CSV table of C-alpha atoms in Angstrom, one decimal:
chain,number,residue,atom,x,y,z
A,21,MET,CA,-55.9,26.3,31.6
A,22,ALA,CA,-53.1,25.5,34.1
A,23,LYS,CA,-52.1,28.3,36.4
A,24,GLN,CA,-48.6,28.6,34.9
A,25,GLU,CA,-49.9,28.7,31.3
A,26,ARG,CA,-52.5,31.7,32.7
A,27,ALA,CA,-49.5,33.6,33.8
A,28,VAL,CA,-47.5,33.2,30.5
A,29,ARG,CA,-50.2,34.6,28.9
A,30,THR,CA,-51.1,37.4,31.3
A,31,ARG,CA,-47.5,38.6,31.1
A,32,GLU,CA,-47.3,38.3,27.3
A,33,ALA,CA,-50.6,40.4,27.0
A,34,LEU,CA,-49.2,43.3,29.4
A,35,LEU,CA,-45.6,43.2,27.2
A,36,ARG,CA,-47.9,43.7,23.9
A,37,SER,CA,-50.2,46.7,25.6
A,38,ALA,CA,-47.2,48.3,27.2
A,39,ALA,CA,-45.4,48.4,23.9
A,40,GLU,CA,-48.4,49.6,21.8
A,41,ILE,CA,-49.1,52.2,24.2
A,42,PHE,CA,-45.4,53.3,24.7
A,43,ASP,CA,-45.0,53.1,20.6
A,44,THR,CA,-48.0,55.7,20.1
A,45,ASP,CA,-47.9,57.9,23.3
A,46,GLY,CA,-44.2,57.5,24.1
A,47,PHE,CA,-42.5,56.2,27.8
A,48,VAL,CA,-43.7,59.3,29.9
A,49,SER,CA,-47.0,59.9,28.8
A,50,ALA,CA,-48.2,56.0,28.9
A,51,SER,CA,-50.2,55.3,31.7
A,52,LEU,CA,-50.1,51.9,33.5
A,53,SER,CA,-53.8,52.1,34.2
A,54,ALA,CA,-54.4,52.2,29.8
A,55,ILE,CA,-52.0,49.6,29.8
A,56,CYS,CA,-53.9,47.1,32.5
A,57,ASN,CA,-57.0,48.1,30.4
A,58,ARG,CA,-55.9,47.5,27.1
A,59,ALA,CA,-54.3,43.8,28.2
A,60,GLY,CA,-57.9,43.3,30.0
A,61,VAL,CA,-56.0,42.6,33.2
A,62,SER,CA,-56.2,44.1,36.9
A,63,SER,CA,-53.4,46.2,38.2
A,64,GLY,CA,-53.0,44.2,40.8
A,65,ALA,CA,-52.0,41.3,38.2
A,66,LEU,CA,-49.7,43.9,36.3
A,67,HIS,CA,-47.9,44.9,39.9
A,68,PHE,CA,-47.8,41.4,40.4
A,69,HIS,CA,-45.4,40.8,37.0
A,70,PHE,CA,-44.0,44.3,36.9
A,71,ALA,CA,-42.7,46.4,39.5
A,72,SER,CA,-42.9,49.8,37.8
A,73,LYS,CA,-43.2,51.1,34.1
A,74,GLY,CA,-39.6,50.6,33.7
A,75,ALA,CA,-39.6,47.3,34.8
A,76,LEU,CA,-42.1,47.0,31.5
A,77,ALA,CA,-39.7,49.4,29.5
A,78,ASP,CA,-36.6,47.0,30.5
A,79,ALA,CA,-38.7,43.6,29.7
A,80,ILE,CA,-39.9,44.9,26.6
A,81,GLU,CA,-36.5,46.2,25.6
A,82,GLN,CA,-35.0,42.6,26.4
A,83,ALA,CA,-37.7,41.1,24.4
A,84,ALA,CA,-36.6,43.4,21.3
A,85,GLU,CA,-32.9,41.9,21.6
A,86,GLN,CA,-33.7,38.5,21.9
A,87,ARG,CA,-35.9,38.8,18.9
A,88,LEU,CA,-33.6,41.1,16.7
A,89,ARG,CA,-31.2,38.4,17.2
A,90,LEU,CA,-33.6,35.6,16.0
A,91,ILE,CA,-33.7,38.4,13.1
A,92,THR,CA,-30.4,38.6,12.5
A,93,GLY,CA,-28.7,35.0,13.5
A,94,PRO,CA,-25.7,34.2,14.8
A,95,ASP,CA,-22.4,36.9,13.7
A,96,PRO,CA,-21.9,36.1,10.0
A,97,GLY,CA,-18.3,35.4,10.7
A,98,ALA,CA,-18.7,33.1,13.6
A,99,ASP,CA,-17.0,29.5,13.3
A,100,GLU,CA,-20.6,27.8,15.3
A,101,ARG,CA,-23.3,28.0,12.2
A,102,SER,CA,-26.8,27.7,12.7
A,103,GLU,CA,-28.7,25.9,9.7
A,104,ALA,CA,-30.4,29.5,9.2
A,105,SER,CA,-27.2,30.7,7.9
A,106,PRO,CA,-25.3,28.1,6.3
A,107,ALA,CA,-21.7,28.7,4.7
A,108,ASP,CA,-22.9,28.9,1.2
A,109,VAL,CA,-24.9,31.8,1.4
A,110,ASP,CA,-24.0,35.1,-0.3
A,111,PRO,CA,-23.1,37.0,2.1
A,112,ILE,CA,-24.4,40.3,0.6
A,113,GLN,CA,-27.4,38.3,-0.2
A,114,ASN,CA,-27.9,37.3,3.5
A,115,LEU,CA,-27.3,41.2,4.4
A,116,VAL,CA,-30.5,41.8,2.2
A,117,ASP,CA,-32.4,39.3,3.5
A,118,THR,CA,-31.7,40.1,6.8
A,119,SER,CA,-32.4,44.1,6.5
A,120,ARG,CA,-35.7,42.8,4.9
A,121,ARG,CA,-36.8,40.4,7.3
A,122,LEU,CA,-36.0,43.3,9.8
A,123,PHE,CA,-38.4,45.8,7.6
A,124,ASP,CA,-41.2,43.0,8.1
A,125,GLN,CA,-41.2,42.6,11.4
A,126,LEU,CA,-40.6,46.2,12.3
A,127,ASN,CA,-44.1,46.6,10.6
A,128,ASN,CA,-45.7,43.8,12.4
A,129,ASP,CA,-43.9,43.2,15.7
A,130,VAL,CA,-45.0,46.2,18.1
A,131,VAL,CA,-42.5,44.5,20.8
A,132,LEU,CA,-39.6,45.3,18.4
A,133,ARG,CA,-40.5,48.3,17.3
A,134,ALA,CA,-41.3,49.9,20.7
A,135,GLY,CA,-37.8,48.4,21.8
A,136,PHE,CA,-36.6,50.5,18.7
A,137,THR,CA,-38.3,53.6,19.6
A,138,LEU,CA,-37.3,53.1,23.4
A,139,GLY,CA,-33.9,53.7,22.6
A,140,CYS,CA,-34.7,56.8,21.4
A,141,GLU,CA,-36.7,58.6,24.3
A,142,PRO,CA,-34.3,61.2,25.7
A,143,SER,CA,-36.5,60.6,29.0
A,144,TRP,CA,-35.6,57.0,29.1
A,145,GLN,CA,-32.0,55.3,29.8
A,146,SER,CA,-32.0,52.2,28.2
A,147,ARG,CA,-30.2,49.0,29.3
A,148,VAL,CA,-29.9,47.4,26.1
A,149,ASP,CA,-28.5,48.6,22.3
A,150,LEU,CA,-30.3,47.6,19.8
A,151,HIS,CA,-29.3,50.0,17.6
A,152,GLY,CA,-25.5,48.9,18.6
A,153,GLN,CA,-26.6,45.3,18.1
A,154,TRP,CA,-27.9,46.4,14.6
A,155,ARG,CA,-24.5,48.3,13.8
A,156,ASP,CA,-22.3,45.6,15.1
A,157,TRP,CA,-24.3,42.5,13.1
A,158,ILE,CA,-24.0,44.7,9.7
A,159,GLU,CA,-20.0,45.1,10.7
A,160,SER,CA,-19.9,41.2,11.2
A,161,ALA,CA,-21.4,40.6,8.1
A,162,LEU,CA,-19.5,43.0,5.7
A,163,ARG,CA,-16.1,42.1,7.5
A,164,HIS,CA,-17.3,38.3,6.4
A,165,ALA,CA,-18.0,39.6,2.6
A,166,SER,CA,-14.4,41.3,2.8
A,167,ASP,CA,-13.1,38.3,4.0
A,168,LEU,CA,-14.6,36.4,1.0
A,169,GLY,CA,-13.4,38.8,-1.5
A,170,ALA,CA,-17.3,39.5,-2.0
A,171,LEU,CA,-17.2,43.5,-1.9
A,172,ALA,CA,-16.1,45.9,-5.0
A,173,ASP,CA,-12.5,46.6,-5.7
A,174,GLY,CA,-11.7,50.0,-3.5
A,175,THR,CA,-15.0,48.9,-1.2
A,176,LYS,CA,-14.4,49.8,2.4
A,177,PRO,CA,-16.3,47.1,4.5
A,178,GLU,CA,-16.1,50.3,7.6
A,179,ASP,CA,-17.5,53.1,4.9
A,180,VAL,CA,-20.4,50.9,4.0
A,181,VAL,CA,-20.9,50.0,7.5
A,182,THR,CA,-21.7,53.6,8.3
A,183,VAL,CA,-23.5,54.0,5.1
A,184,VAL,CA,-26.1,50.3,5.8
A,185,ALA,CA,-26.5,51.2,9.8
A,186,ALA,CA,-27.1,55.2,9.0
A,187,SER,CA,-29.6,54.7,6.5
A,188,THR,CA,-31.8,51.8,8.5
A,189,VAL,CA,-31.9,53.4,11.4
A,190,GLY,CA,-33.2,56.6,9.2
A,191,PHE,CA,-36.1,54.3,8.0
A,192,GLU,CA,-36.9,53.1,11.1
A,193,ALA,CA,-36.9,57.0,12.7
A,194,LEU,CA,-38.8,58.3,9.6
A,195,GLY,CA,-40.8,55.2,9.6
A,196,ARG,CA,-42.4,56.3,12.6
A,197,LYS,CA,-44.5,59.0,11.4
A,198,ASP,CA,-45.1,57.9,7.9
A,199,PRO,CA,-45.1,54.2,7.5
A,200,ALA,CA,-44.1,54.3,4.0
A,201,TRP,CA,-40.5,54.5,4.5
A,202,LEU,CA,-40.8,50.6,6.2
A,203,SER,CA,-42.2,49.4,3.1
A,204,GLN,CA,-40.2,47.1,1.4
A,205,GLU,CA,-40.5,49.0,-1.8
A,206,ARG,CA,-38.4,51.6,-0.1
A,207,LEU,CA,-36.0,49.5,1.3
A,208,GLY,CA,-35.6,48.3,-2.4
A,209,GLN,CA,-35.0,51.5,-3.6
A,210,PHE,CA,-31.9,51.7,-0.7
A,211,TRP,CA,-30.1,48.0,-2.3
A,212,GLN,CA,-31.0,49.4,-6.0
A,213,PHE,CA,-28.6,51.7,-5.7
A,214,MET,CA,-26.5,50.3,-3.1
A,215,LEU,CA,-25.7,47.0,-4.6
A,216,PRO,CA,-24.1,47.4,-8.1
A,217,ARG,CA,-21.6,49.6,-6.0
A,218,LEU,CA,-20.9,47.1,-3.5
A,219,VAL,CA,-20.1,44.1,-5.3
A,220,PRO,CA,-17.7,43.2,-7.9
A,221,PRO,CA,-19.6,43.3,-11.7
A,222,GLY,CA,-21.5,40.5,-12.3
A,223,THR,CA,-21.6,38.9,-8.9
A,224,GLY,CA,-23.9,38.7,-5.8
A,225,PRO,CA,-26.9,40.3,-5.8
A,226,GLN,CA,-27.5,42.9,-8.0
A,227,LYS,CA,-31.3,44.1,-7.7
A,228,GLY,CA,-31.7,44.0,-3.9
A,229,THR,CA,-35.1,41.8,-4.2
B,16,MET,CA,-31.5,98.4,27.9
B,17,ALA,CA,-35.1,99.3,26.1
B,18,LYS,CA,-38.0,97.8,27.2
B,19,GLN,CA,-38.4,96.0,23.7
B,20,GLU,CA,-34.8,95.0,23.9
B,21,ARG,CA,-35.3,93.5,26.8
B,22,ALA,CA,-38.4,91.4,25.9
B,23,VAL,CA,-36.6,90.2,22.9
B,24,ARG,CA,-33.7,89.0,25.3
B,25,THR,CA,-35.7,87.0,27.6
B,26,ARG,CA,-37.7,85.6,24.7
B,27,GLU,CA,-34.7,84.3,23.2
B,28,ALA,CA,-33.2,83.2,26.7
B,29,LEU,CA,-36.6,81.3,27.2
B,30,LEU,CA,-36.3,79.7,23.9
B,31,ARG,CA,-32.6,78.2,24.1
B,32,SER,CA,-33.6,76.8,27.7
B,33,ALA,CA,-36.6,75.2,26.9
B,34,ALA,CA,-34.3,73.8,24.0
B,35,GLU,CA,-31.5,72.5,26.1
B,36,ILE,CA,-34.5,71.0,28.7
B,37,PHE,CA,-36.4,69.3,25.3
B,38,ASP,CA,-33.0,68.0,24.2
B,39,THR,CA,-31.9,66.1,27.4
B,40,ASP,CA,-35.2,65.4,29.1
B,41,GLY,CA,-38.1,65.2,26.2
B,42,PHE,CA,-40.6,67.3,25.9
B,43,VAL,CA,-43.5,65.3,28.3
B,44,SER,CA,-40.6,65.3,31.1
B,45,ALA,CA,-39.7,69.3,30.7
B,46,SER,CA,-40.7,71.4,33.4
B,47,LEU,CA,-41.8,74.9,33.1
B,48,SER,CA,-40.2,76.0,36.3
B,49,ALA,CA,-37.2,73.9,35.5
B,50,ILE,CA,-37.3,76.2,31.9
B,51,CYS,CA,-37.7,79.7,33.6
B,52,ASN,CA,-35.0,78.3,36.0
B,53,ARG,CA,-32.2,77.8,33.5
B,54,ALA,CA,-33.5,81.2,31.6
B,55,GLY,CA,-33.4,83.2,35.1
B,56,VAL,CA,-36.7,84.4,34.2
B,57,SER,CA,-39.3,84.5,36.3
B,58,SER,CA,-42.6,82.2,35.8
B,59,GLY,CA,-45.0,85.5,35.0
B,60,ALA,CA,-42.3,86.3,32.3
B,61,LEU,CA,-42.5,83.0,30.8
B,62,HIS,CA,-46.4,83.1,30.4
B,63,PHE,CA,-45.9,86.9,29.2
B,64,HIS,CA,-44.2,85.4,26.2
B,65,PHE,CA,-46.1,81.5,26.1
B,66,ALA,CA,-49.2,80.4,26.9
B,67,SER,CA,-47.7,76.8,27.7
B,68,LYS,CA,-45.0,74.5,27.0
B,69,GLY,CA,-46.9,73.3,23.5
B,70,ALA,CA,-46.7,77.0,22.3
B,71,LEU,CA,-42.6,76.7,23.8
B,72,ALA,CA,-41.8,73.6,21.3
B,73,ASP,CA,-44.2,75.2,18.5
B,74,ALA,CA,-41.8,78.2,18.7
B,75,ILE,CA,-38.5,76.0,18.8
B,76,GLU,CA,-39.6,74.0,15.8
B,77,GLN,CA,-41.0,77.2,13.7
B,78,ALA,CA,-36.8,78.8,14.5
B,79,ALA,CA,-35.6,75.7,13.8
B,80,GLU,CA,-37.5,75.2,10.2
B,81,GLN,CA,-36.1,79.0,9.4
B,82,ARG,CA,-32.8,78.0,10.8
B,83,LEU,CA,-32.6,74.7,8.2
B,84,ARG,CA,-33.7,76.9,5.5
B,85,LEU,CA,-30.7,79.4,6.4
B,86,ILE,CA,-28.5,76.3,5.9
B,87,THR,CA,-30.1,74.8,3.0
B,88,GLY,CA,-30.4,78.1,0.9
B,89,PRO,CA,-33.2,78.2,-1.7
B,90,ASP,CA,-34.3,75.2,-3.6
B,91,PRO,CA,-31.2,74.3,-6.2
B,92,GLY,CA,-33.3,74.3,-9.1
B,93,ALA,CA,-35.3,77.8,-8.0
B,94,ASP,CA,-35.0,80.5,-10.6
B,95,GLU,CA,-34.7,83.2,-8.0
B,96,ARG,CA,-30.8,82.6,-6.8
B,97,SER,CA,-29.4,83.9,-3.7
B,98,GLU,CA,-26.0,85.0,-3.5
B,99,ALA,CA,-25.3,81.8,-1.4
B,100,SER,CA,-25.9,79.2,-4.1
B,101,PRO,CA,-24.6,80.6,-7.3
B,102,ALA,CA,-25.0,78.8,-10.5
B,103,ASP,CA,-21.4,78.1,-11.3
B,104,VAL,CA,-21.4,76.0,-7.8
B,105,ASP,CA,-21.0,72.0,-8.5
B,106,PRO,CA,-24.7,70.7,-7.4
B,107,ILE,CA,-23.1,67.5,-5.9
B,108,GLN,CA,-20.7,69.7,-4.0
B,109,ASN,CA,-23.3,72.0,-2.8
B,110,LEU,CA,-25.1,68.9,-1.6
B,111,VAL,CA,-22.2,67.8,0.5
B,112,ASP,CA,-21.1,71.2,1.5
B,113,THR,CA,-24.7,71.7,2.9
B,114,SER,CA,-24.5,68.4,4.8
B,115,ARG,CA,-21.7,69.5,6.5
B,116,ARG,CA,-22.9,73.0,7.5
B,117,LEU,CA,-25.9,70.9,8.7
B,118,PHE,CA,-24.5,68.6,11.0
B,119,ASP,CA,-21.9,71.6,12.2
B,120,GLN,CA,-25.4,73.1,13.3
B,121,LEU,CA,-26.9,70.0,15.1
B,122,ASN,CA,-23.6,69.8,17.0
B,123,ASN,CA,-23.4,73.5,17.9
B,124,ASP,CA,-27.5,75.3,18.0
B,125,VAL,CA,-29.0,73.8,20.6
B,126,VAL,CA,-32.5,75.1,18.6
B,127,LEU,CA,-32.0,73.7,15.8
B,128,ARG,CA,-31.3,69.7,17.2
B,129,ALA,CA,-34.2,70.3,19.5
B,130,GLY,CA,-36.8,71.0,16.7
B,131,PHE,CA,-35.5,68.1,15.1
B,132,THR,CA,-35.7,65.7,18.2
B,133,LEU,CA,-39.5,66.9,18.8
B,134,GLY,CA,-40.2,65.4,15.3
B,135,CYS,CA,-39.5,62.4,16.9
B,136,GLU,CA,-41.3,62.3,19.9
B,137,PRO,CA,-44.4,60.4,19.7
B,138,SER,CA,-46.3,62.7,22.8
B,139,TRP,CA,-45.6,65.9,20.9
B,140,GLN,CA,-47.9,66.7,17.5
B,141,SER,CA,-45.5,68.9,15.2
B,142,ARG,CA,-47.0,71.3,13.4
B,143,VAL,CA,-43.7,71.4,10.9
B,144,ASP,CA,-41.7,68.5,9.0
B,145,LEU,CA,-38.1,69.2,9.3
B,146,HIS,CA,-37.4,65.7,8.1
B,147,GLY,CA,-39.7,66.1,4.9
B,148,GLN,CA,-38.0,70.0,4.5
B,149,TRP,CA,-34.8,68.4,4.6
B,150,ARG,CA,-35.8,65.5,2.4
B,151,ASP,CA,-37.5,67.8,-0.1
B,152,TRP,CA,-34.1,70.2,-0.6
B,153,ILE,CA,-32.2,66.9,-1.2
B,154,GLU,CA,-34.5,65.6,-3.8
B,155,SER,CA,-34.7,69.6,-5.7
B,156,ALA,CA,-30.6,69.3,-5.3
B,157,LEU,CA,-30.4,65.8,-6.9
B,158,ARG,CA,-32.9,66.8,-9.4
B,159,HIS,CA,-31.0,70.0,-10.3
B,160,ALA,CA,-27.6,67.8,-10.6
B,161,SER,CA,-29.4,65.3,-12.9
B,162,ASP,CA,-30.7,68.0,-15.1
B,163,LEU,CA,-27.1,69.2,-15.1
B,164,GLY,CA,-26.3,65.9,-16.1
B,165,ALA,CA,-23.9,65.9,-13.2
B,166,LEU,CA,-24.9,62.2,-11.8
B,167,ALA,CA,-23.3,58.8,-13.4
B,168,ASP,CA,-25.0,57.0,-16.2
B,169,GLY,CA,-27.9,54.6,-14.3
B,170,THR,CA,-27.9,56.7,-11.4
B,171,LYS,CA,-31.6,57.4,-10.4
B,172,PRO,CA,-32.2,60.7,-8.3
B,173,GLU,CA,-35.1,59.4,-6.7
B,174,ASP,CA,-32.8,55.9,-5.2
B,175,VAL,CA,-30.0,59.1,-3.9
B,176,VAL,CA,-32.5,60.6,-2.3
B,177,THR,CA,-33.6,58.1,-0.6
B,178,VAL,CA,-30.0,57.0,0.6
B,179,VAL,CA,-29.1,60.6,1.4
B,180,ALA,CA,-32.4,61.5,2.9
B,181,ALA,CA,-32.5,58.1,5.3
B,182,SER,CA,-28.8,58.4,6.4
B,183,THR,CA,-28.6,61.4,7.2
B,184,VAL,CA,-31.8,61.5,9.4
B,185,GLY,CA,-29.9,57.9,10.7
B,186,PHE,CA,-26.8,60.0,11.6
B,187,GLU,CA,-28.9,62.4,13.4
B,188,ALA,CA,-31.0,59.9,15.5
B,189,LEU,CA,-27.8,58.1,16.3
B,190,GLY,CA,-26.0,60.8,17.1
B,191,ARG,CA,-28.6,61.7,20.1
B,192,LYS,CA,-27.1,58.8,22.2
B,193,ASP,CA,-23.5,58.8,20.7
B,194,PRO,CA,-22.3,62.4,19.5
B,195,ALA,CA,-19.5,60.6,17.0
B,196,TRP,CA,-22.7,59.8,14.6
B,197,LEU,CA,-23.1,63.7,14.1
B,198,SER,CA,-18.8,64.1,13.8
B,199,GLN,CA,-17.4,65.3,10.4
B,200,GLU,CA,-15.6,62.3,10.2
B,201,ARG,CA,-18.9,59.9,10.1
B,202,LEU,CA,-20.0,62.5,7.7
B,203,GLY,CA,-17.1,62.1,5.4
B,204,GLN,CA,-16.9,58.3,5.3
B,205,PHE,CA,-20.7,58.1,4.3
B,206,TRP,CA,-19.4,60.9,1.4
B,207,GLN,CA,-16.4,58.9,0.6
B,208,PHE,CA,-18.4,55.9,-0.5
B,209,MET,CA,-21.1,57.9,-1.8
B,210,LEU,CA,-19.4,59.9,-4.2
B,211,PRO,CA,-17.2,57.5,-6.2
B,212,ARG,CA,-20.7,56.1,-7.1
B,213,LEU,CA,-22.5,59.2,-7.5
B,214,VAL,CA,-21.0,61.2,-10.3
B,215,PRO,CA,-19.4,60.2,-13.6
B,216,PRO,CA,-15.4,59.2,-13.3
B,217,GLY,CA,-13.3,62.4,-13.1
B,218,THR,CA,-15.8,64.8,-12.6
B,219,GLY,CA,-17.5,66.7,-9.3
B,220,PRO,CA,-16.3,66.1,-5.8
B,221,GLN,CA,-14.7,62.6,-5.1
B,222,LYS,CA,-13.5,62.8,-1.6
B,223,GLY,CA,-16.3,64.7,0.1
B,224,THR,CA,-14.2,67.2,2.2
């Protein structure tokens, strides 16, 4: 293996191990030696990549920010469209699908999950705002839906943003101690209640599946 | 002041100081000497009342559990009714009013707030489950409303429980870093979206105020 490739793998192993330990023990309790042990890496190698525990947390949050951006895609109202979000996708279906991808990834990707957990830790000052990033994306999605006439009469995008952003953050917070809250079934219940009230009768997704 | 009264006041000062420090610094970072200093109490007095930092956290969570019970009152479907929840109160109005009282208290009562925060800390094993207690109360309130025919046709109590429980926990989690999420205005937006979809047209509270 080339030297550079080995360095990239070591860095990734350290990020993943740190995320696992932050996720279960919290930032303050996490010890650098436990992170090295789990990654199978010497403490010298850790300090080559990360100057401190704070530098590890920063790197996890930056990685989580990028991963969240991959999950959501660009702002739904933005001019430049990627292939992942073509103009002809129903905007509310896109919101439902994106929330489902986010929950899948929160279950499977410990770096993303640790990024969100770090954002709630009183003893850690985040430099990124994942909750804000998610909320802003939801707001763009709903304004875009409103512009396209895809919201039911009298439904105010700003009220729906509040409900969807608060609920999904609540699922994530509750899911930390009870994984059932991060299940697709629980999310399905949420959309089952929301959708018939969100879109005009007979249009858009009606079931959240 | 009688000796016993002084002991009660010292204990309360310690609980409040510990709650303030857990709330801002988290459980692991909180130091016993900072708690003593803030309470204006010697470390001997602290150890007379609480054997450890964990004992303080336990006592805060138990106090928060009692305060939450005072906010909600008894189970809305329970036979024994208190004066605080007479049988003729609209069950959905009762849910709205209770959520408003909870938000008021989360803003004003640091012991209640620290109880909820401790429940999310990865490094602390709670012996009480405030989120579960709140969720169970919401479930009772909605089943009671359903029994009384106060829910709109086709509205399933279990779906609404999921939305209301997840949202209010999300408000609380987001409010830790941005107090606007715990404002009555934000909660009003939530109920403004929910209520017209929750109760039959022309019945019950329609505005969440």
